[in-house]
Protein backbone atom coordinates (compact mmCIF):
# COMPACT_ATOMS: atom_id res chain seq x y z
CA UNK A 1 0.00 0.00 0.00
CA UNK A 2 1.44 3.35 -1.00
CA UNK A 3 0.70 5.99 1.59
CA UNK A 4 0.24 9.26 -0.25
CA UNK A 5 2.02 12.50 0.43
CA UNK A 6 0.23 14.44 3.16
CA UNK A 7 -0.67 18.04 2.45
CA UNK A 8 -2.47 19.48 5.47
CA UNK A 9 -5.49 21.69 4.81
CA UNK A 10 -4.82 25.39 5.38
CA UNK A 11 -5.82 26.36 8.88
CA UNK A 12 -6.02 29.46 10.97
CA UNK A 13 -5.47 28.14 14.50
CA UNK A 14 -7.57 30.20 16.91
CA UNK A 15 -8.37 27.44 19.38
CA UNK A 16 -7.02 26.76 22.88
CA UNK A 17 -3.69 25.61 21.36
CA UNK A 18 -1.73 24.84 19.32
CA UNK A 19 -1.31 28.38 18.01
CA UNK A 20 0.15 29.55 14.69
CA UNK A 21 3.89 29.22 14.12
CA UNK A 22 6.24 31.91 12.86
CA UNK A 23 8.12 30.82 9.69
CA UNK A 24 11.39 31.20 11.59
CA UNK A 25 10.21 28.56 14.09
CA UNK A 26 9.23 26.19 11.27
CA UNK A 27 12.65 26.68 9.72
CA UNK A 28 14.39 26.04 13.05
CA UNK A 29 12.63 22.65 13.21
CA UNK A 30 14.51 21.52 10.11
CA UNK A 31 17.95 22.43 11.48
CA UNK A 32 20.35 19.43 11.17
CA UNK A 33 20.60 17.39 14.36
CA UNK A 34 23.46 17.55 16.80
CA UNK A 35 24.11 14.96 19.48
CA UNK A 36 22.45 16.02 22.70
CA UNK A 37 25.83 16.00 24.46
CA UNK A 38 27.64 17.83 21.64
CA UNK A 39 29.31 20.97 23.03
CA UNK A 40 27.59 22.98 20.27
CA UNK A 41 24.23 21.74 21.48
CA UNK A 42 25.04 22.36 25.13
CA UNK A 43 25.68 26.00 24.21
CA UNK A 44 22.17 26.14 22.76
CA UNK A 45 20.74 24.78 26.00
CA UNK A 46 22.47 27.56 27.93
CA UNK A 47 20.86 30.11 25.62
CA UNK A 48 17.45 28.51 26.06
CA UNK A 49 17.83 28.69 29.84
CA UNK A 50 18.73 32.39 29.65
CA UNK A 51 15.73 33.10 27.39
CA UNK A 52 13.38 31.08 29.63
CA UNK A 53 14.54 33.02 32.70
CA UNK A 54 13.68 36.16 30.76
CA UNK A 55 10.09 35.10 29.86
CA UNK A 56 9.48 33.75 33.37
CA UNK A 57 11.01 36.97 34.82
CA UNK A 58 13.20 34.98 37.17
CA UNK A 59 16.77 34.54 38.30
CA UNK A 60 16.07 30.88 39.19
CA UNK A 61 19.09 28.81 38.19
CA UNK A 62 16.82 25.80 37.76
CA UNK A 63 14.92 26.94 34.67
CA UNK A 64 14.62 24.33 31.94
CA UNK A 65 12.33 22.84 29.31
CA UNK A 66 10.80 19.54 30.44
CA UNK A 67 10.44 16.93 27.66
CA UNK A 68 6.71 16.53 27.14
CA UNK A 69 3.66 18.76 26.75
CA UNK A 70 2.22 21.06 29.43
CA UNK A 71 0.79 18.09 31.31
CA UNK A 72 4.35 16.81 31.81
CA UNK A 73 5.19 20.10 33.53
CA UNK A 74 2.01 19.79 35.58
CA UNK A 75 2.89 16.25 36.61
CA UNK A 76 6.50 17.25 37.32
CA UNK A 77 5.30 20.04 39.61
CA UNK A 78 3.60 17.45 41.81
CA UNK A 79 5.82 14.37 41.66
CA UNK A 80 8.86 16.40 42.67
CA UNK A 81 7.24 18.33 45.51
CA UNK A 82 4.59 16.01 46.96
CA UNK A 83 5.41 12.95 49.03
CA UNK A 84 2.80 10.42 50.14
CA UNK A 85 0.68 11.99 52.89
CA UNK A 86 1.49 15.62 51.96
CA UNK A 87 -1.47 17.99 51.73
CA UNK A 88 -1.80 20.40 48.80
CA UNK A 89 -4.43 23.13 48.46
CA UNK A 90 -5.57 23.20 44.83
CA UNK A 91 -7.72 25.93 43.31
CA UNK A 92 -10.37 24.15 41.25
CA UNK A 93 -12.49 26.25 38.88
CA UNK A 94 -12.09 24.36 35.62
CA UNK A 95 -10.52 21.39 33.84
CA UNK A 96 -6.93 22.10 34.74
CA UNK A 97 -7.35 22.61 38.48
CA UNK A 98 -9.37 19.39 38.47
CA UNK A 99 -6.55 17.57 36.66
CA UNK A 100 -3.95 18.92 39.07
CA UNK A 101 -5.91 17.71 42.13
CA UNK A 102 -6.19 14.27 40.57
CA UNK A 103 -2.40 14.15 40.03
CA UNK A 104 -1.85 15.06 43.71
CA UNK A 105 -4.00 12.09 44.73
CA UNK A 106 -2.30 9.70 42.30
CA UNK A 107 0.98 10.64 44.01
CA UNK A 108 -0.41 9.66 47.39
CA UNK A 109 -0.94 13.26 48.45
CA UNK A 110 -4.05 14.80 49.96
CA UNK A 111 -5.72 17.31 47.64
CA UNK A 112 -7.64 20.02 49.48
CA UNK A 113 -9.85 21.42 46.74
CA UNK A 114 -10.85 25.07 47.02
CA UNK A 115 -13.62 25.26 44.47
CA UNK A 116 -15.21 28.10 42.56
CA UNK A 117 -17.88 28.00 39.84
CA UNK A 118 -16.47 27.54 36.32
CA UNK A 119 -16.05 31.05 34.91
CA UNK A 120 -15.16 32.64 38.27
CA UNK A 121 -11.79 33.14 39.97
CA UNK A 122 -10.77 31.19 43.05
CA UNK A 123 -11.22 33.75 45.84
CA UNK A 124 -8.00 34.42 47.78
CA UNK A 125 -10.14 34.50 50.94
CA UNK A 126 -11.21 30.93 50.33
CA UNK A 127 -7.52 29.95 50.05
CA UNK A 128 -6.83 31.88 53.27
CA UNK A 129 -9.58 29.93 55.05
CA UNK A 130 -8.31 26.62 53.75
CA UNK A 131 -4.80 27.47 54.97
CA UNK A 132 -6.19 28.33 58.43
CA UNK A 133 -8.35 25.24 58.72
CA UNK A 134 -5.95 22.65 57.33
CA UNK A 135 -2.99 21.28 59.22
CA UNK A 136 0.44 21.66 57.63
CA UNK A 137 0.17 22.19 53.87
CA UNK A 138 3.08 21.45 51.54
CA UNK A 139 1.93 23.72 48.72
CA UNK A 140 -0.83 25.87 47.25
CA UNK A 141 -1.47 25.27 43.54
CA UNK A 142 -3.41 27.67 41.31
CA UNK A 143 -3.97 27.94 37.57
CA UNK A 144 -3.19 31.49 36.39
CA UNK A 145 -4.91 31.06 33.04
CA UNK A 146 -7.78 28.52 33.16
CA UNK A 147 -8.01 27.58 29.50
CA UNK A 148 -11.33 25.78 29.98
CA UNK A 149 -13.12 28.98 31.10
CA UNK A 150 -10.97 31.96 30.04
CA UNK A 151 -10.54 33.08 33.67
CA UNK A 152 -7.48 35.14 34.61
CA UNK A 153 -6.63 34.30 38.20
CA UNK A 154 -4.94 37.07 40.25
CA UNK A 155 -1.80 35.64 41.84
CA UNK A 156 -0.43 38.36 44.11
CA UNK A 157 -2.85 37.93 47.04
CA UNK A 158 -2.29 34.18 47.03
CA UNK A 159 1.46 34.71 46.83
CA UNK A 160 1.30 36.75 50.06
CA UNK A 161 -0.73 34.01 51.78
CA UNK A 162 1.85 31.40 50.82
CA UNK A 163 4.68 33.45 52.32
CA UNK A 164 2.66 34.11 55.52
CA UNK A 165 2.03 30.38 55.91
CA UNK A 166 5.49 29.33 54.72
CA UNK A 167 4.13 27.00 52.08
CA UNK A 168 5.23 26.50 48.48
CA UNK A 169 3.40 28.37 45.70
CA UNK A 170 2.74 26.36 42.50
CA UNK A 171 1.44 28.15 39.39
CA UNK A 172 0.19 26.77 36.07
CA UNK A 173 1.15 29.42 33.50
CA UNK A 174 0.44 27.30 30.42
CA UNK A 175 -1.90 29.76 28.69
CA UNK A 176 -0.24 32.92 30.02
CA UNK A 177 3.54 32.62 29.55
CA UNK A 178 4.50 34.88 26.66
CA UNK A 179 1.02 36.45 26.41
CA UNK A 180 0.37 37.92 29.86
CA UNK A 181 2.67 38.82 32.76
CA UNK A 182 4.17 35.88 34.66
CA UNK A 183 6.47 37.43 37.27
CA UNK A 184 7.96 34.38 38.96
CA UNK A 185 10.36 36.25 41.25
CA UNK A 186 8.15 39.23 42.12
CA UNK A 187 5.28 36.90 43.02
CA UNK A 188 7.51 34.45 44.91
CA UNK A 189 6.33 31.53 42.77
CA UNK A 190 8.17 28.35 43.72
CA UNK A 191 7.17 26.05 40.88
CA UNK A 192 5.94 27.40 37.55
CA UNK A 193 5.44 25.62 34.25
CA UNK A 194 4.03 26.33 30.81
CA UNK A 195 3.71 24.68 27.39
CA UNK A 196 5.31 25.60 24.10
CA UNK A 197 2.21 25.43 21.84
CA UNK A 198 0.22 28.20 23.48
CA UNK A 199 1.49 31.79 23.75
CA UNK A 200 5.07 30.87 22.79
CA UNK A 201 3.88 29.73 19.33
CA UNK A 202 6.00 26.63 19.06
CA UNK A 203 4.81 23.06 18.34
CA UNK A 204 3.61 21.05 21.35
CA UNK A 205 6.25 18.91 23.04
CA UNK A 206 8.12 20.92 25.66
CA UNK A 207 7.13 22.36 28.99
CA UNK A 208 9.10 25.39 30.23
CA UNK A 209 9.65 24.79 33.94
CA UNK A 210 11.28 26.73 36.77
CA UNK A 211 12.01 25.99 40.44
CA UNK A 212 12.88 28.46 43.20
CA UNK A 213 15.58 27.78 45.78
CA UNK A 214 12.80 27.03 48.29
CA UNK A 215 11.41 24.38 45.94
CA UNK A 216 14.89 22.93 45.38
CA UNK A 217 15.40 22.73 49.17
CA UNK A 218 12.07 20.91 49.53
CA UNK A 219 13.14 18.43 46.85
CA UNK A 220 16.48 17.91 48.59
CA UNK A 221 14.74 17.28 51.92
CA UNK A 222 12.48 14.50 50.54
CA UNK A 223 12.29 11.34 52.62
CA UNK A 224 11.11 9.26 49.65
CA UNK A 225 12.32 9.27 46.07
CA UNK A 226 10.36 11.01 43.34
CA UNK A 227 7.42 8.86 42.13
CA UNK A 228 8.51 9.36 38.51
CA UNK A 229 11.92 8.46 37.17
CA UNK A 230 11.42 10.33 33.88
CA UNK A 231 10.35 13.58 35.54
CA UNK A 232 12.73 13.45 38.52
CA UNK A 233 14.19 16.96 38.50
CA UNK A 234 17.00 15.99 40.86
CA UNK A 235 18.26 13.66 38.09
CA UNK A 236 17.42 15.98 35.18
CA UNK A 237 19.33 18.80 36.90
CA UNK A 238 22.55 16.89 36.16
CA UNK A 239 21.90 17.14 32.41
CA UNK A 240 21.01 20.84 32.34
CA UNK A 241 23.65 21.95 34.87
CA UNK A 242 26.89 23.32 33.50
CA UNK A 243 29.72 21.14 34.74
CA UNK A 244 27.91 17.80 35.03
CA UNK A 245 25.96 17.39 31.75
CA UNK A 246 25.17 13.78 32.54
CA UNK A 247 22.93 11.70 30.28
CA UNK A 248 19.42 11.18 31.69
CA UNK A 249 17.20 10.88 28.61
CA UNK A 250 17.79 12.00 25.04
CA UNK A 251 16.87 15.65 24.70
CA UNK A 252 14.24 16.41 22.01
CA UNK A 253 16.80 18.28 19.91
CA UNK A 254 14.54 19.65 17.16
CA UNK A 255 11.94 20.88 19.61
CA UNK A 256 14.65 22.70 21.54
CA UNK A 257 15.81 24.40 18.32
CA UNK A 258 12.23 25.51 17.75
CA UNK A 259 11.80 26.76 21.30
CA UNK A 260 15.02 28.74 21.11
CA UNK A 261 13.78 30.51 17.98
CA UNK A 262 10.32 31.12 19.44
CA UNK A 263 11.89 32.64 22.55
CA UNK A 264 14.15 34.83 20.41
CA UNK A 265 11.01 36.18 18.76
CA UNK A 266 9.51 36.95 22.18
CA UNK A 267 12.67 38.77 23.19
CA UNK A 268 12.77 40.79 19.95
CA UNK A 269 9.19 41.95 20.43
CA UNK A 270 9.70 42.64 24.14
CA UNK A 271 7.38 41.48 26.90
CA UNK A 272 5.48 44.78 27.46
CA UNK A 273 4.72 45.18 23.73
CA UNK A 274 3.64 41.56 23.56
CA UNK A 275 1.25 41.92 26.49
CA UNK A 276 -0.27 45.10 24.97
CA UNK A 277 -0.78 43.28 21.65
CA UNK A 278 -2.58 40.37 23.33
CA UNK A 279 -4.73 42.72 25.41
CA UNK A 280 -5.74 44.89 22.48
CA UNK A 281 -6.64 42.00 20.19
CA UNK A 282 -8.72 40.29 22.87
CA UNK A 283 -10.58 43.56 23.58
CA UNK A 284 -11.39 43.96 19.88
CA UNK A 285 -12.52 40.34 19.67
CA UNK A 286 -14.77 40.69 22.71
CA UNK A 287 -16.26 43.93 21.33
CA UNK A 288 -17.16 42.11 18.11
CA UNK A 289 -18.47 38.95 19.75
CA UNK A 290 -20.62 41.00 22.12
CA UNK A 291 -22.38 42.54 19.09
CA UNK A 292 -23.10 39.00 17.89
CA UNK A 293 -24.82 38.24 21.20
CA UNK A 294 -21.93 36.15 22.55
CA UNK A 295 -20.95 37.52 25.97
CA UNK A 296 -17.71 36.48 27.71
CA UNK A 297 -18.17 33.91 30.49
CA UNK A 298 -15.77 35.45 33.04
CA UNK A 299 -16.67 38.82 34.58
CA UNK A 300 -14.88 42.02 33.52
CA UNK A 301 -11.47 42.24 35.14
CA UNK A 302 -10.93 38.47 35.14
CA UNK A 303 -10.83 37.82 31.38
CA UNK A 304 -7.68 36.38 29.89
CA UNK A 305 -6.09 38.33 27.04
CA UNK A 306 -4.92 35.04 25.52
CA UNK A 307 -8.12 32.98 25.55
CA UNK A 308 -11.65 34.29 25.24
CA UNK A 309 -14.48 32.07 26.39
CA UNK A 310 -17.95 33.20 25.30
CA UNK A 311 -21.35 31.70 26.06
CA UNK A 312 -23.54 30.59 23.15
CA UNK A 313 -27.30 31.27 23.25
CA UNK A 314 -29.31 28.05 23.04
CA UNK A 315 -30.83 28.87 19.61
CA UNK A 316 -27.39 28.83 17.96
CA UNK A 317 -26.18 25.37 16.85
CA UNK A 318 -22.77 25.61 18.47
CA UNK A 319 -21.04 22.58 16.96
CA UNK A 320 -22.45 23.13 13.45
CA UNK A 321 -21.12 26.68 13.36
CA UNK A 322 -17.76 25.50 14.63
CA UNK A 323 -17.70 22.80 11.92
CA UNK A 324 -18.58 25.39 9.22
CA UNK A 325 -15.85 27.70 10.43
CA UNK A 326 -13.38 24.88 9.94
CA UNK A 327 -14.67 23.46 6.64
CA UNK A 328 -15.61 26.71 4.87
CA UNK A 329 -13.13 29.18 6.31
CA UNK A 330 -10.34 26.92 7.59
CA UNK A 331 -10.62 28.54 11.04
CA UNK A 332 -10.25 26.42 14.16
CA UNK A 333 -11.80 27.55 17.44
CA UNK A 334 -12.46 25.44 20.54
CA UNK A 335 -15.68 24.13 22.04
CA UNK A 336 -16.48 23.74 25.72
CA UNK A 337 -15.12 21.03 28.02
CA UNK A 338 -16.92 19.10 30.76
CA UNK A 339 -19.98 20.98 32.06
CA UNK A 340 -19.43 23.72 29.43
CA UNK A 341 -19.63 21.29 26.48
CA UNK A 342 -22.02 22.70 23.87
CA UNK A 343 -22.38 25.95 25.82
CA UNK A 344 -19.27 27.98 25.06
CA UNK A 345 -16.64 28.71 22.45
CA UNK A 346 -13.02 29.12 23.40
CA UNK A 347 -11.09 31.39 21.08
CA UNK A 348 -7.34 31.53 21.54
CA UNK A 349 -5.41 34.59 20.46
CA UNK A 350 -2.03 33.31 21.53
CA UNK A 351 1.41 34.33 20.26
CA UNK A 352 1.42 34.43 16.45
CA UNK A 353 -2.35 33.86 16.44
CA UNK A 354 -2.97 37.19 18.19
CA UNK A 355 -3.19 39.68 15.31
CA UNK A 356 -5.69 42.29 14.16
CA UNK A 357 -6.02 40.50 10.81
CA UNK A 358 -6.99 37.23 12.52
CA UNK A 359 -9.55 38.93 14.75
CA UNK A 360 -11.22 40.61 11.77
CA UNK A 361 -11.09 37.41 9.68
CA UNK A 362 -12.84 35.42 12.42
CA UNK A 363 -15.48 38.10 13.08
CA UNK A 364 -16.18 38.38 9.36
CA UNK A 365 -16.66 34.62 9.03
CA UNK A 366 -18.92 34.51 12.10
CA UNK A 367 -21.00 37.43 10.81
CA UNK A 368 -21.50 35.64 7.50
CA UNK A 369 -22.56 32.41 9.19
CA UNK A 370 -24.88 34.29 11.55
CA UNK A 371 -26.53 36.12 8.65
CA UNK A 372 -26.99 32.80 6.78
CA UNK A 373 -28.51 31.32 9.94
CA UNK A 374 -30.86 34.26 10.35
CA UNK A 375 -29.50 35.32 13.74
CA UNK A 376 -28.00 38.60 12.54
CA UNK A 377 -29.62 41.28 10.41
CA UNK A 378 -27.02 44.07 10.50
CA UNK A 379 -23.92 43.05 8.54
CA UNK A 380 -20.69 44.69 9.65
CA UNK A 381 -21.77 45.35 13.20
CA UNK A 382 -19.15 43.10 14.82
CA UNK A 383 -16.38 44.30 12.52
CA UNK A 384 -17.24 47.91 13.31
CA UNK A 385 -17.14 47.27 17.05
CA UNK A 386 -13.71 45.64 16.71
CA UNK A 387 -12.47 48.48 14.48
CA UNK A 388 -13.51 51.02 17.10
CA UNK A 389 -11.17 49.30 19.55
CA UNK A 390 -8.36 49.37 16.99
CA UNK A 391 -8.90 53.05 16.25
CA UNK A 392 -8.30 53.95 19.90
CA UNK A 393 -4.80 55.23 20.43
CA UNK A 394 -2.51 52.82 22.33
C1 LIG B 1 -3.10 23.14 27.70
C2 LIG B 1 -3.03 23.21 29.19
C3 LIG B 1 -2.40 22.23 29.98
C4 LIG B 1 -1.92 20.94 29.44
O1 LIG B 1 -1.01 21.07 28.44
P1 LIG B 1 -0.84 19.93 27.33
O2 LIG B 1 0.21 20.56 26.49
O3 LIG B 1 -2.14 19.77 26.66
O4 LIG B 1 -0.39 18.71 28.00
C5 LIG B 1 -2.29 22.45 31.34
N1 LIG B 1 -2.80 23.55 31.92
C6 LIG B 1 -3.44 24.50 31.20
C7 LIG B 1 -3.98 25.69 31.88
C8 LIG B 1 -3.58 24.35 29.82
O5 LIG B 1 -4.22 25.28 29.11
PDB file of N, CA and C and ligand atoms in Angstrom, residues 16-17 68-74 95-97 99-100 143-148 172-176 193-198 204-207 304 307 346 350, ligand 1:
ATOM      1  N   UNK A  16      -7.758  26.682  21.604  1.00  0.00           N
ATOM      2  CA  UNK A  16      -7.024  26.764  22.879  1.00  0.00           C
ATOM      3  C   UNK A  16      -5.598  26.204  22.781  1.00  0.00           C
ATOM      4  N   UNK A  17      -5.025  26.144  21.609  1.00  0.00           N
ATOM      5  CA  UNK A  17      -3.688  25.612  21.358  1.00  0.00           C
ATOM      6  C   UNK A  17      -3.813  24.309  20.591  1.00  0.00           C
ATOM      7  N   UNK A  68       8.119  16.899  26.998  1.00  0.00           N
ATOM      8  CA  UNK A  68       6.709  16.530  27.141  1.00  0.00           C
ATOM      9  C   UNK A  68       5.853  17.780  27.034  1.00  0.00           C
ATOM     10  N   UNK A  69       4.553  17.606  26.892  1.00  0.00           N
ATOM     11  CA  UNK A  69       3.663  18.761  26.752  1.00  0.00           C
ATOM     12  C   UNK A  69       3.408  19.398  28.128  1.00  0.00           C
ATOM     13  N   UNK A  70       2.516  20.364  28.181  1.00  0.00           N
ATOM     14  CA  UNK A  70       2.225  21.060  29.428  1.00  0.00           C
ATOM     15  C   UNK A  70       1.869  20.120  30.570  1.00  0.00           C
ATOM     16  N   UNK A  71       1.177  19.039  30.249  1.00  0.00           N
ATOM     17  CA  UNK A  71       0.794  18.093  31.307  1.00  0.00           C
ATOM     18  C   UNK A  71       2.017  17.451  31.959  1.00  0.00           C
ATOM     19  N   UNK A  72       3.112  17.340  31.217  1.00  0.00           N
ATOM     20  CA  UNK A  72       4.350  16.808  31.807  1.00  0.00           C
ATOM     21  C   UNK A  72       4.868  17.797  32.844  1.00  0.00           C
ATOM     22  N   UNK A  73       4.782  19.088  32.545  1.00  0.00           N
ATOM     23  CA  UNK A  73       5.186  20.099  33.526  1.00  0.00           C
ATOM     24  C   UNK A  73       4.287  20.051  34.744  1.00  0.00           C
ATOM     25  N   UNK A  74       2.980  19.871  34.482  1.00  0.00           N
ATOM     26  CA  UNK A  74       2.014  19.788  35.579  1.00  0.00           C
ATOM     27  C   UNK A  74       2.338  18.595  36.477  1.00  0.00           C
ATOM     28  N   UNK A  95     -11.129  22.687  34.174  1.00  0.00           N
ATOM     29  CA  UNK A  95     -10.525  21.394  33.836  1.00  0.00           C
ATOM     30  C   UNK A  95      -9.138  21.221  34.451  1.00  0.00           C
ATOM     31  N   UNK A  96      -8.336  22.304  34.412  1.00  0.00           N
ATOM     32  CA  UNK A  96      -6.930  22.095  34.741  1.00  0.00           C
ATOM     33  C   UNK A  96      -6.666  22.019  36.237  1.00  0.00           C
ATOM     34  N   UNK A  97      -7.433  22.785  37.035  1.00  0.00           N
ATOM     35  CA  UNK A  97      -7.350  22.612  38.481  1.00  0.00           C
ATOM     36  C   UNK A  97      -7.801  21.209  38.874  1.00  0.00           C
ATOM     37  N   UNK A  99      -7.601  18.518  37.039  1.00  0.00           N
ATOM     38  CA  UNK A  99      -6.551  17.565  36.657  1.00  0.00           C
ATOM     39  C   UNK A  99      -5.416  17.577  37.671  1.00  0.00           C
ATOM     40  N   UNK A 100      -5.054  18.769  38.122  1.00  0.00           N
ATOM     41  CA  UNK A 100      -3.946  18.923  39.075  1.00  0.00           C
ATOM     42  C   UNK A 100      -4.266  18.184  40.383  1.00  0.00           C
ATOM     43  N   UNK A 143      -4.108  27.785  39.014  1.00  0.00           N
ATOM     44  CA  UNK A 143      -3.966  27.940  37.568  1.00  0.00           C
ATOM     45  C   UNK A 143      -4.138  29.429  37.249  1.00  0.00           C
ATOM     46  N   UNK A 144      -3.094  30.050  36.704  1.00  0.00           N
ATOM     47  CA  UNK A 144      -3.185  31.486  36.393  1.00  0.00           C
ATOM     48  C   UNK A 144      -4.146  31.734  35.236  1.00  0.00           C
ATOM     49  N   UNK A 145      -4.085  30.882  34.238  1.00  0.00           N
ATOM     50  CA  UNK A 145      -4.911  31.056  33.042  1.00  0.00           C
ATOM     51  C   UNK A 145      -5.685  29.765  32.817  1.00  0.00           C
ATOM     52  N   UNK A 146      -6.956  29.747  33.252  1.00  0.00           N
ATOM     53  CA  UNK A 146      -7.776  28.523  33.162  1.00  0.00           C
ATOM     54  C   UNK A 146      -8.333  28.455  31.736  1.00  0.00           C
ATOM     55  N   UNK A 147      -7.699  27.641  30.925  1.00  0.00           N
ATOM     56  CA  UNK A 147      -8.012  27.575  29.498  1.00  0.00           C
ATOM     57  C   UNK A 147      -9.407  27.021  29.233  1.00  0.00           C
ATOM     58  N   UNK A 148      -9.987  26.342  30.202  1.00  0.00           N
ATOM     59  CA  UNK A 148     -11.329  25.783  29.977  1.00  0.00           C
ATOM     60  C   UNK A 148     -12.424  26.830  30.172  1.00  0.00           C
ATOM     61  N   UNK A 172       0.321  27.223  37.453  1.00  0.00           N
ATOM     62  CA  UNK A 172       0.194  26.771  36.067  1.00  0.00           C
ATOM     63  C   UNK A 172       0.089  28.019  35.192  1.00  0.00           C
ATOM     64  N   UNK A 173       1.137  28.238  34.379  1.00  0.00           N
ATOM     65  CA  UNK A 173       1.154  29.418  33.504  1.00  0.00           C
ATOM     66  C   UNK A 173       1.118  28.972  32.041  1.00  0.00           C
ATOM     67  N   UNK A 174       0.406  27.883  31.769  1.00  0.00           N
ATOM     68  CA  UNK A 174       0.442  27.300  30.424  1.00  0.00           C
ATOM     69  C   UNK A 174      -0.133  28.269  29.389  1.00  0.00           C
ATOM     70  N   UNK A 175      -1.272  28.893  29.684  1.00  0.00           N
ATOM     71  CA  UNK A 175      -1.900  29.762  28.690  1.00  0.00           C
ATOM     72  C   UNK A 175      -1.603  31.243  28.954  1.00  0.00           C
ATOM     73  N   UNK A 176      -0.610  31.523  29.792  1.00  0.00           N
ATOM     74  CA  UNK A 176      -0.240  32.921  30.024  1.00  0.00           C
ATOM     75  C   UNK A 176       1.195  33.229  29.604  1.00  0.00           C
ATOM     76  N   UNK A 193       5.215  26.329  35.509  1.00  0.00           N
ATOM     77  CA  UNK A 193       5.442  25.625  34.245  1.00  0.00           C
ATOM     78  C   UNK A 193       4.509  26.181  33.185  1.00  0.00           C
ATOM     79  N   UNK A 194       4.869  25.895  31.924  1.00  0.00           N
ATOM     80  CA  UNK A 194       4.029  26.325  30.814  1.00  0.00           C
ATOM     81  C   UNK A 194       4.068  25.246  29.728  1.00  0.00           C
ATOM     82  N   UNK A 195       3.663  25.613  28.524  1.00  0.00           N
ATOM     83  CA  UNK A 195       3.706  24.680  27.393  1.00  0.00           C
ATOM     84  C   UNK A 195       4.077  25.486  26.161  1.00  0.00           C
ATOM     85  N   UNK A 196       4.766  24.845  25.229  1.00  0.00           N
ATOM     86  CA  UNK A 196       5.305  25.603  24.095  1.00  0.00           C
ATOM     87  C   UNK A 196       4.253  25.991  23.061  1.00  0.00           C
ATOM     88  N   UNK A 197       3.146  25.229  22.971  1.00  0.00           N
ATOM     89  CA  UNK A 197       2.212  25.427  21.843  1.00  0.00           C
ATOM     90  C   UNK A 197       1.156  26.489  22.097  1.00  0.00           C
ATOM     91  N   UNK A 198       1.239  27.182  23.213  1.00  0.00           N
ATOM     92  CA  UNK A 198       0.224  28.198  23.478  1.00  0.00           C
ATOM     93  C   UNK A 198       0.817  29.569  23.138  1.00  0.00           C
ATOM     94  N   UNK A 204       3.698  21.680  20.037  1.00  0.00           N
ATOM     95  CA  UNK A 204       3.611  21.050  21.354  1.00  0.00           C
ATOM     96  C   UNK A 204       4.761  20.068  21.551  1.00  0.00           C
ATOM     97  N   UNK A 205       5.211  19.910  22.782  1.00  0.00           N
ATOM     98  CA  UNK A 205       6.251  18.905  23.041  1.00  0.00           C
ATOM     99  C   UNK A 205       7.239  19.282  24.118  1.00  0.00           C
ATOM    100  N   UNK A 206       7.233  20.543  24.552  1.00  0.00           N
ATOM    101  CA  UNK A 206       8.119  20.925  25.658  1.00  0.00           C
ATOM    102  C   UNK A 206       7.323  21.716  26.678  1.00  0.00           C
ATOM    103  N   UNK A 207       7.766  21.628  27.918  1.00  0.00           N
ATOM    104  CA  UNK A 207       7.127  22.361  28.992  1.00  0.00           C
ATOM    105  C   UNK A 207       8.173  23.196  29.731  1.00  0.00           C
ATOM    106  N   UNK A 304      -9.023  36.561  30.432  1.00  0.00           N
ATOM    107  CA  UNK A 304      -7.682  36.379  29.885  1.00  0.00           C
ATOM    108  C   UNK A 304      -7.520  37.116  28.563  1.00  0.00           C
ATOM    109  N   UNK A 307      -7.045  33.919  25.880  1.00  0.00           N
ATOM    110  CA  UNK A 307      -8.115  32.984  25.549  1.00  0.00           C
ATOM    111  C   UNK A 307      -9.456  33.569  25.975  1.00  0.00           C
ATOM    112  N   UNK A 346     -14.283  28.643  22.838  1.00  0.00           N
ATOM    113  CA  UNK A 346     -13.023  29.116  23.398  1.00  0.00           C
ATOM    114  C   UNK A 346     -12.131  29.544  22.237  1.00  0.00           C
ATOM    115  N   UNK A 350      -3.277  33.552  20.807  1.00  0.00           N
ATOM    116  CA  UNK A 350      -2.028  33.305  21.531  1.00  0.00           C
ATOM    117  C   UNK A 350      -0.840  33.462  20.580  1.00  0.00           C
TER     118      UNK A 350
HETATM  119  C1  LIG B   1      -3.104  23.136  27.700  1.00  0.00           C
HETATM  120  C2  LIG B   1      -3.033  23.208  29.193  1.00  0.00           C
HETATM  121  C3  LIG B   1      -2.405  22.232  29.985  1.00  0.00           C
HETATM  122  C4  LIG B   1      -1.918  20.937  29.440  1.00  0.00           C
HETATM  123  O1  LIG B   1      -1.014  21.072  28.443  1.00  0.00           O
HETATM  124  P1  LIG B   1      -0.844  19.928  27.333  1.00  0.00           P
HETATM  125  O2  LIG B   1       0.215  20.564  26.490  1.00  0.00           O
HETATM  126  O3  LIG B   1      -2.141  19.772  26.658  1.00  0.00           O
HETATM  127  O4  LIG B   1      -0.387  18.707  28.005  1.00  0.00           O
HETATM  128  C5  LIG B   1      -2.290  22.450  31.339  1.00  0.00           C
HETATM  129  N1  LIG B   1      -2.796  23.555  31.917  1.00  0.00           N
HETATM  130  C6  LIG B   1      -3.438  24.497  31.201  1.00  0.00           C
HETATM  131  C7  LIG B   1      -3.982  25.687  31.885  1.00  0.00           C
HETATM  132  C8  LIG B   1      -3.579  24.348  29.823  1.00  0.00           C
HETATM  133  O5  LIG B   1      -4.217  25.278  29.110  1.00  0.00           O
END
